[in-house]
XYZ file of C-alpha atoms in Angstrom:
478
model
C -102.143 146.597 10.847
C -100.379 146.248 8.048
C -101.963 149.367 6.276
C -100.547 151.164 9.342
C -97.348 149.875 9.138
C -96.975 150.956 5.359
C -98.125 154.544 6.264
C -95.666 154.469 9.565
C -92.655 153.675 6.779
C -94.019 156.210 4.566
C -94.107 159.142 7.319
C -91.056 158.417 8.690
C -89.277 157.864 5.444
C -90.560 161.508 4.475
C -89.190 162.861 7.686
C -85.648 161.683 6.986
C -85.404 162.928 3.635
C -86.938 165.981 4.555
C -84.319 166.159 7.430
C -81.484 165.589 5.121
C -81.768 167.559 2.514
C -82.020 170.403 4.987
C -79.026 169.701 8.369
C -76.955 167.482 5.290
C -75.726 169.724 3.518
C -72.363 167.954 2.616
C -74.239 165.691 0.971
C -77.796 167.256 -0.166
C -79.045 167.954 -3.245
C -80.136 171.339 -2.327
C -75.942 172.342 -1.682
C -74.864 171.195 -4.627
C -70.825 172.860 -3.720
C -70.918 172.032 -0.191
C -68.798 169.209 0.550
C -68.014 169.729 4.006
C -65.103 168.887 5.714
C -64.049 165.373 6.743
C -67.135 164.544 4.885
C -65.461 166.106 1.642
C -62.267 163.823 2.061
C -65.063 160.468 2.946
C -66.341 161.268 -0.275
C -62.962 161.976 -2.200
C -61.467 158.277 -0.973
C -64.792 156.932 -2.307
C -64.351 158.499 -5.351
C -60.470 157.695 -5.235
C -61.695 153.435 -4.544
C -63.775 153.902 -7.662
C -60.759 154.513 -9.520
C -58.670 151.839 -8.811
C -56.921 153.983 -5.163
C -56.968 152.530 -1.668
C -57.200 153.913 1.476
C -54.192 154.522 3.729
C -51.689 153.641 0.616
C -53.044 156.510 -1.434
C -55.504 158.788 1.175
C -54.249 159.120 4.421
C -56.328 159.157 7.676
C -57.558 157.609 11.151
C -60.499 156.833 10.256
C -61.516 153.007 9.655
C -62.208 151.478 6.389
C -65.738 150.494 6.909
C -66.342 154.389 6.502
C -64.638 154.342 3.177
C -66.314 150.986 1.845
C -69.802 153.494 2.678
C -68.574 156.026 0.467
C -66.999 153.847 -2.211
C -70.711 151.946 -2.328
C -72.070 155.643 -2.372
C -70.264 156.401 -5.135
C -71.109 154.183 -7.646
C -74.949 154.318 -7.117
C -73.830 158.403 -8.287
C -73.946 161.985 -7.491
C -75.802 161.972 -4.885
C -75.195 158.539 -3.837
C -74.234 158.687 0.083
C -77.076 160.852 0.545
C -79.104 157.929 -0.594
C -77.522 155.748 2.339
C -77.440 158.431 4.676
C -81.699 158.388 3.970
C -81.851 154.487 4.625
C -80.068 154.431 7.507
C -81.886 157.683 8.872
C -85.484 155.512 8.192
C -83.793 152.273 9.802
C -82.751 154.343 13.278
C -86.034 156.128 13.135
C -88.482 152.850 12.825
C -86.025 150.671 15.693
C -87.104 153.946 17.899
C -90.679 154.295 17.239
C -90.735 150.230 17.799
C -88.642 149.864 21.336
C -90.968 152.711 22.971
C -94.178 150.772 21.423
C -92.671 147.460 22.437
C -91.247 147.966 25.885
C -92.571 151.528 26.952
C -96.097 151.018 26.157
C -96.086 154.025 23.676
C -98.398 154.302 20.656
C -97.575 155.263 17.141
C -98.239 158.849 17.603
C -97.073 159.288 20.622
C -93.940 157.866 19.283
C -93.271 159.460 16.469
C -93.771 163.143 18.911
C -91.446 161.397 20.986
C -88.779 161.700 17.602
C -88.172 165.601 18.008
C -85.681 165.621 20.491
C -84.223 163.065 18.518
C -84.301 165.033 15.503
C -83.318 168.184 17.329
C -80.114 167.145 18.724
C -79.167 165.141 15.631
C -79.872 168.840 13.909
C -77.602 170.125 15.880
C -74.663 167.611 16.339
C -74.607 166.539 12.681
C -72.557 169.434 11.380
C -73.418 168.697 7.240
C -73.591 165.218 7.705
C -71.586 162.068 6.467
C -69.494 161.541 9.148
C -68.561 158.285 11.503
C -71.147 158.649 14.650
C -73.978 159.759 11.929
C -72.859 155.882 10.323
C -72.683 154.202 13.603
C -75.958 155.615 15.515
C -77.826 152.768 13.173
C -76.339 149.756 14.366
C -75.627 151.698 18.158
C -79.559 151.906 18.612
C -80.091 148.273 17.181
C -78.365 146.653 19.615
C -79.576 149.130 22.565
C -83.622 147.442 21.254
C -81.814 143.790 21.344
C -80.852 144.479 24.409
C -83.937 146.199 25.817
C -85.498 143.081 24.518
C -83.656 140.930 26.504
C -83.859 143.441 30.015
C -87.527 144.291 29.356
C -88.789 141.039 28.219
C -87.704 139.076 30.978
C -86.439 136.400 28.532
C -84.431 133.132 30.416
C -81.717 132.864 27.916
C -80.022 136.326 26.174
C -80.199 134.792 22.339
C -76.491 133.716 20.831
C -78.120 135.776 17.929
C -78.384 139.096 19.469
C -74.548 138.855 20.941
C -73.294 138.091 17.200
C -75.155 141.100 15.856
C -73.281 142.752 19.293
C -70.025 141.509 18.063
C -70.846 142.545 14.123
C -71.525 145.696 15.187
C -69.187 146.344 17.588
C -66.433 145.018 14.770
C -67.838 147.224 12.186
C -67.905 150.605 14.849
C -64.338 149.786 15.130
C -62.957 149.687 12.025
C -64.630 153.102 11.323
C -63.855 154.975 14.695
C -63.562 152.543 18.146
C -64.360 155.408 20.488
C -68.098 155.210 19.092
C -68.313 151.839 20.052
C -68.822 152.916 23.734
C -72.610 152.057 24.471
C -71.857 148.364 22.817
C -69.278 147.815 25.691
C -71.896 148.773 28.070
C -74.527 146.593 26.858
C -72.059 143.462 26.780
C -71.330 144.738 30.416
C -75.255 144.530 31.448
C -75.813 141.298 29.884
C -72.478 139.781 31.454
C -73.815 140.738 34.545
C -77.124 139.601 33.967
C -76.242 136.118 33.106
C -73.787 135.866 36.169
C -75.886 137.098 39.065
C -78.928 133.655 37.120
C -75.557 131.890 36.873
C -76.054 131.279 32.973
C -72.670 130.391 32.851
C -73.548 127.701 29.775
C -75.241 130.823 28.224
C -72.906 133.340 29.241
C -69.980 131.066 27.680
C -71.645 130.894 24.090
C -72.906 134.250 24.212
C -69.151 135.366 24.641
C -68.381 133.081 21.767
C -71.271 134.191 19.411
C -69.885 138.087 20.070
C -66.337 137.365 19.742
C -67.170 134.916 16.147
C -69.425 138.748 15.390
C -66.207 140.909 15.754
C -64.021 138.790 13.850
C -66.956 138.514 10.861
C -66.492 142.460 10.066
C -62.948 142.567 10.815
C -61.674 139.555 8.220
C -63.360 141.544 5.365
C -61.076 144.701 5.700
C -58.511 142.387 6.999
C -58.274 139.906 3.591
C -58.474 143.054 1.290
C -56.441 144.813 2.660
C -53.421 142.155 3.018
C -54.126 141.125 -0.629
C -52.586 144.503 -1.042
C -50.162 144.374 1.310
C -51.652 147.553 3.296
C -52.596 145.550 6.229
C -49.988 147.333 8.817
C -50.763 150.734 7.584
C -54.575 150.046 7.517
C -53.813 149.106 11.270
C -51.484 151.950 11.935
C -53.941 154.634 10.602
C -56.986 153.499 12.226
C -55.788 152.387 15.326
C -52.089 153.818 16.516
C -52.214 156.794 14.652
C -56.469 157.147 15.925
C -55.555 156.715 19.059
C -52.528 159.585 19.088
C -54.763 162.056 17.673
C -57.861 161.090 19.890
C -55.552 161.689 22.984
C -54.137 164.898 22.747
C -55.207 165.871 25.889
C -58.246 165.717 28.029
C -61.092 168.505 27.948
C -64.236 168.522 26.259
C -65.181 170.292 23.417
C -68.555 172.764 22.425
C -70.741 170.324 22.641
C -69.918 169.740 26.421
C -73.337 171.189 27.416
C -74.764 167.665 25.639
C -73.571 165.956 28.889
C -76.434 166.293 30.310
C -78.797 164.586 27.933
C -76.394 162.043 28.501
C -77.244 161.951 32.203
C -80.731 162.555 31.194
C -81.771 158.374 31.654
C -79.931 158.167 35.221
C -81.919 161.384 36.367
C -84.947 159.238 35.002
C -84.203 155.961 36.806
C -84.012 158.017 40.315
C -87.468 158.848 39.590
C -89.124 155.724 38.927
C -86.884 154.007 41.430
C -85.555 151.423 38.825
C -85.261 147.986 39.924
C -83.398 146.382 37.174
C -79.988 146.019 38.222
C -78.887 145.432 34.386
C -80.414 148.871 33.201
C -78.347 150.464 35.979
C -75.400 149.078 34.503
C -75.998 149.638 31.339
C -76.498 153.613 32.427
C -74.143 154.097 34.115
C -71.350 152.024 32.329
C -72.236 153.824 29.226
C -71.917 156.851 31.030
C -68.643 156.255 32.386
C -66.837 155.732 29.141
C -68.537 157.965 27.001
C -66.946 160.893 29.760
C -63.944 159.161 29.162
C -64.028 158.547 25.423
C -65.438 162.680 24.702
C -62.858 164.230 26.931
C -59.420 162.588 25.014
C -59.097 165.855 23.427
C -60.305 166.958 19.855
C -63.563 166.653 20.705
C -66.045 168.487 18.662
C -70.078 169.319 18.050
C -70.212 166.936 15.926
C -69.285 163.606 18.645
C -72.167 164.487 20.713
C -74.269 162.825 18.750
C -73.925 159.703 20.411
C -75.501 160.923 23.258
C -78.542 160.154 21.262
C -79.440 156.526 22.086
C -79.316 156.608 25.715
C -80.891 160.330 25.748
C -84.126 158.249 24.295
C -83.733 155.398 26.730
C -84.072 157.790 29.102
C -87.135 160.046 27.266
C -89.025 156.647 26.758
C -88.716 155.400 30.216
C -90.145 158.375 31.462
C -92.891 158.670 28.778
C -93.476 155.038 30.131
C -93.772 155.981 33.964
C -95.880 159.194 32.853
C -98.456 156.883 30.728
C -99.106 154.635 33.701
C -99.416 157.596 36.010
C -96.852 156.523 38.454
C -96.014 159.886 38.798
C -95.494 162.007 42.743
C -95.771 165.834 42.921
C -92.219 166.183 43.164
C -91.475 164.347 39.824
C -93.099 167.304 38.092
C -90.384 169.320 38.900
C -87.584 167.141 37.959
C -89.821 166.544 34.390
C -89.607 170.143 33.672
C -85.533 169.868 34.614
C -85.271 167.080 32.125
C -87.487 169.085 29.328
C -84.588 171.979 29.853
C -81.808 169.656 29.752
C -83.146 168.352 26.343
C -84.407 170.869 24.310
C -83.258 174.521 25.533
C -79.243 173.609 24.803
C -79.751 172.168 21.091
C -82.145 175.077 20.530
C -79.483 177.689 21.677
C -77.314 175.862 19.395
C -79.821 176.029 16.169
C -78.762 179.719 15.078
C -75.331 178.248 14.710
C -76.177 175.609 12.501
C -78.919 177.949 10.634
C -76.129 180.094 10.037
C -74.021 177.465 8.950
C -76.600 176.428 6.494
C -76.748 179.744 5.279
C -72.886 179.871 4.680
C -72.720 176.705 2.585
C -75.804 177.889 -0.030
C -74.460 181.513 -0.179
C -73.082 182.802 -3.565
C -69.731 182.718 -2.164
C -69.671 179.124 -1.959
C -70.405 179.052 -5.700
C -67.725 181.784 -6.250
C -65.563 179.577 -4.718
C -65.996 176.658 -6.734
C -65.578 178.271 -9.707
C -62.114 179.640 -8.275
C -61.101 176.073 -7.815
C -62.307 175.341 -11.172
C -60.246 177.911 -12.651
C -56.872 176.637 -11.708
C -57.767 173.173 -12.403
C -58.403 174.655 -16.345
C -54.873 175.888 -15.834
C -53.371 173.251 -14.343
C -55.067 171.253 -17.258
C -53.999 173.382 -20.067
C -50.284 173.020 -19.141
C -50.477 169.581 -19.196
C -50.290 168.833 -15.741
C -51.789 166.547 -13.038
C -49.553 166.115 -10.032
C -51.034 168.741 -7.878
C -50.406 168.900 -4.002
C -53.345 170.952 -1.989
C -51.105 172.106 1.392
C -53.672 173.259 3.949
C -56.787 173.552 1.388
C -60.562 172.427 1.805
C -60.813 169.006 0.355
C -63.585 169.735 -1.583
C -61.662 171.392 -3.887
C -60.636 168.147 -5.224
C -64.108 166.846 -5.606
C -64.970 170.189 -7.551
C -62.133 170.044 -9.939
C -62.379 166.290 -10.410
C -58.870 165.448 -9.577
C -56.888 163.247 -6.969
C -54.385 164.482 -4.705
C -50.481 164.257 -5.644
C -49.746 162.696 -2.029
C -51.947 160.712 0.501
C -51.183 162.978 2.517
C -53.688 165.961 1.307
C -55.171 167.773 4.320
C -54.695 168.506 7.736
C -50.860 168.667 7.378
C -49.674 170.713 9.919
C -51.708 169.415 12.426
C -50.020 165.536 11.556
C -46.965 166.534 10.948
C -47.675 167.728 14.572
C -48.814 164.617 15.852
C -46.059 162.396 13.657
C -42.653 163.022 13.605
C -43.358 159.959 10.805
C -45.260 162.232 8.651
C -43.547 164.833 8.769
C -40.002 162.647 7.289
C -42.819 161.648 4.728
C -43.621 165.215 3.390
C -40.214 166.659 3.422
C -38.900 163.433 1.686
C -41.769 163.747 -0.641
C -41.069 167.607 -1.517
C -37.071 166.487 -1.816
C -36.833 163.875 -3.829
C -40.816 163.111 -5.899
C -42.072 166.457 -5.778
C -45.362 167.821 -7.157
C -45.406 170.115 -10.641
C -48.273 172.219 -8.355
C -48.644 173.266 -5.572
C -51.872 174.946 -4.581
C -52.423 176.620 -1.248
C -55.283 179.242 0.079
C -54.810 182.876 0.133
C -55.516 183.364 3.868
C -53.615 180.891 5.295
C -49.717 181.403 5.538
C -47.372 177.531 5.861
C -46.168 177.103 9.529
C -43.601 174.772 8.532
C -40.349 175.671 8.453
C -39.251 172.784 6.183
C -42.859 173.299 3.782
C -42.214 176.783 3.782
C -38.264 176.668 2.445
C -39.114 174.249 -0.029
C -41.911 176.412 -2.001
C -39.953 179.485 -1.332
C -36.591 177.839 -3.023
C -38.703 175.758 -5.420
C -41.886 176.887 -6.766
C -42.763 180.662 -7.719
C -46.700 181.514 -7.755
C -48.531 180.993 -10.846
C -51.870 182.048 -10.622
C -53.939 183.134 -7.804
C -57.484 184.413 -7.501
C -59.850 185.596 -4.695
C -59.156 181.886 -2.086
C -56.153 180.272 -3.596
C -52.752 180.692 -4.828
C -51.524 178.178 -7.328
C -47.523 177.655 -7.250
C -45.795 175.637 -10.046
C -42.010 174.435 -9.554
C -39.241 175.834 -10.869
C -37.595 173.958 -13.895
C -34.100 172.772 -12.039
């Protein structure tokens, strides 16, 4: 047994390395200039921390900062560092899957780890290069979805104080990165509320409440001490709550990954078949259901959210795979198998070209060509003696690349906030009136929407340098 558990660990650790180095490539060592996106600013606050910088004071964003603690810890183990904890926690989501379909489907280890491709397919897919928050969460999201199958399944009297601590840690730590991805939590403390009240458990139902709430406030007083020891605690709450919650409700509609929706229904279409009995696994379902709709239609929803879908898409593939192995099957549920096997695997599939493509894009020469672009006015900016250098509108890799740190913490995405925040935008033109940069650095292709940005580099700053992707503007002496 234990022979096969070592060779399990070994497989699967193989398949998640393998798996990153090819869908992560804002992290991988085989994209060595491909940063991504919001993985390329993660990475430049982590960087940023290791130099003495905090979040929200000096980088400015609506994420939580559990996300940048993962990045900060990635960057001192090195280069390559996140990728590194992107691997673990790959291995640990992998292992807590093969083990809930052994332990409460009745699966074996082979037929588990087959069971792993859709898995792997949609995370292909919905990933987009990796390193960002659902990737982080889908760890501790799929932990508590096996303590909580181990509660349902088992048949156990009491639901252990333990398991609604870990509940509460989790559900803590999911919200100080992004709360919206703490959705299936909700529903399992929903289920297991339930649970206890219909056996009227109300001594267990009190100290389970008290175990998750003493959980939540265990990962919140770490961010919460540091960051009032440096008297950032109101804009630590202001970026990753107020500010997250006026960007993550600009509107309701659902974004291209909508078609994902129905993996997510995928376990309910399951339960009609084997006429599920458990009332708390209905909940769960259907709770979970309910507020992820909610949660991915409040606007800027992207590819990339869908991967949450993931844990109850495999509650749903391991029930079934359950039903099938004790051949509880009718005629009829053949048909509805083969509706579920399209739902699954025919949408990521469609979707694979895209992300093959995008693969392509960030290993092709003009990524390099790039780089080397950004390196080039960083030698300039250098030479002259200068540091203070403002990207408007540019890739935040380019920071990484060059090796320096953004004038203001407010270094990407500014039209869009200044959108959101009338806040912001008094920041920026305050900035640019009375502490302006030396540089300003901008890309060729896009032109500054705001009027206020705009009259300030036109009456201030006169271009330069400027190569094939970015213009480099340097102000005026007054």
């Amino acid at each position: 047994m234990k022979d096969k558990r070592i060779f399990l660990f070994g497989i699967v650790s193989i398949i998640a390395i393998l798996f990153l180095m090819l869908f992560s490539y804002s992290t991988s060592p085989c994209f060595p200039w491909a940063f991504g996106w919001d993985s390329a600013f993660f990475q430049l606050v982590g960087r940023g921390m290791a130099e003495g910088k905090l979040p929200y004071r000096d980088f400015f964003d609506m994420k939580g900062p559990w996300l940048f603690l993962i990045q900060y810890l990635g960057t001192l183990v090195g280069r390559y560092g996140v990728f590194l904890l992107q691997c673990i926690a790959l291995v640990v989501e992998l292992l807590l899957c093969i083990k809930c379909n052994i332990k409460f489907f009745g699966g074996g280890y082979r037929n588990s780890i087959i069971l792993l491709i859709p898995f792997l397919v949609v995370m292909s897919v919905t990933m987009e290069g990796g390193n960002l928050t659902e990737e982080w969460c889908l760890p501790l999201l799929i932990l508590c979805l096996y303590l909580a199958l181990d509660f349902f399944c088992e048949k156990k009297e009491k639901h252990r104080y333990i398991y609604a601590c870990i509940y509460g840690i989790s559900f803590g730590f999911i919200a100080f990165i992004r709360i919206t991805n703490a959705t299936l939590i909700c529903a399992i403390v929903l289920s297991v509320t339930v649970e206890l009240i219909q056996r009227k458990e109300w001594r267990n139902l009190i100290g389970n409440a008290i175990s998750f709430l003493g959980g939540i406030l265990i990962s919140a007083l770490i961010p919460i001490i540091f960051f009032a020891r440096y008297h950032e605690l109101r804009e630590m709450f202001y970026s990753t709550f107020i500010f997250g919650f006026i960007y993550g409700t600009e509107g309701f509609k659902y974004g291209t990954g909508a078609p994902f929706m129905l993996l997510f229904i995928l376990p309910v279409v399951g339960l009609i078949v084997i006429k599920e009995k458990r009332i708390s696994i209905w909940i769960l379902v259907i709770s979970n259901i309910a507020g992820m709709l909610l949660t991915l239609g409040m606007g800027n929803s992207t590819l990339h959210d869908y991967m949450l879908v993931i844990p109850q898409m495999m509650l749903g593939i391991w029930i079934l795979n359950g039903e099938f192995k004790k051949k509880r099957w009718q005629k009829e549920s053949w048909i509805i198998l083969g509706m579920i096997g399209v739902m699954t695997m025919v949408y990521p599939c469609y979707k694979l070209p895209y992300v093959i493509r995008s693969l392509k894009e960030h290993s092709s020469a003009e990524v390099k060509a790039e780089a080397e672009n950004i390196i080039e006015l960083a030698d300039i900016v250098r030479k002259e003696g200068g540091d203070s250098v403002w990207g408007y509108e540019v890739p935040l890799r380019g920071y990484i690349i060059s090796g320096m740190m953004p004038y203001s913490r407010y270094c990407g995405w500014q039209e869009h906030y200044m959108e959101l925040s009338e806040e912001i935008a008094l920041d920026i033109s305050d900035m640019l009136e009375t502490y302006p940069p030396e540089w300003i650095v901008q890309r060729v292709d896009k032109k500054v929407k705001n009027k206020n940005v705009k009259k300030n580099i036109d009456q201030h700053y006169r271009t330069y340098a400027e190569n094939e992707d970015y213009v480099l503007y340097r102000r005026r002496e007054r």
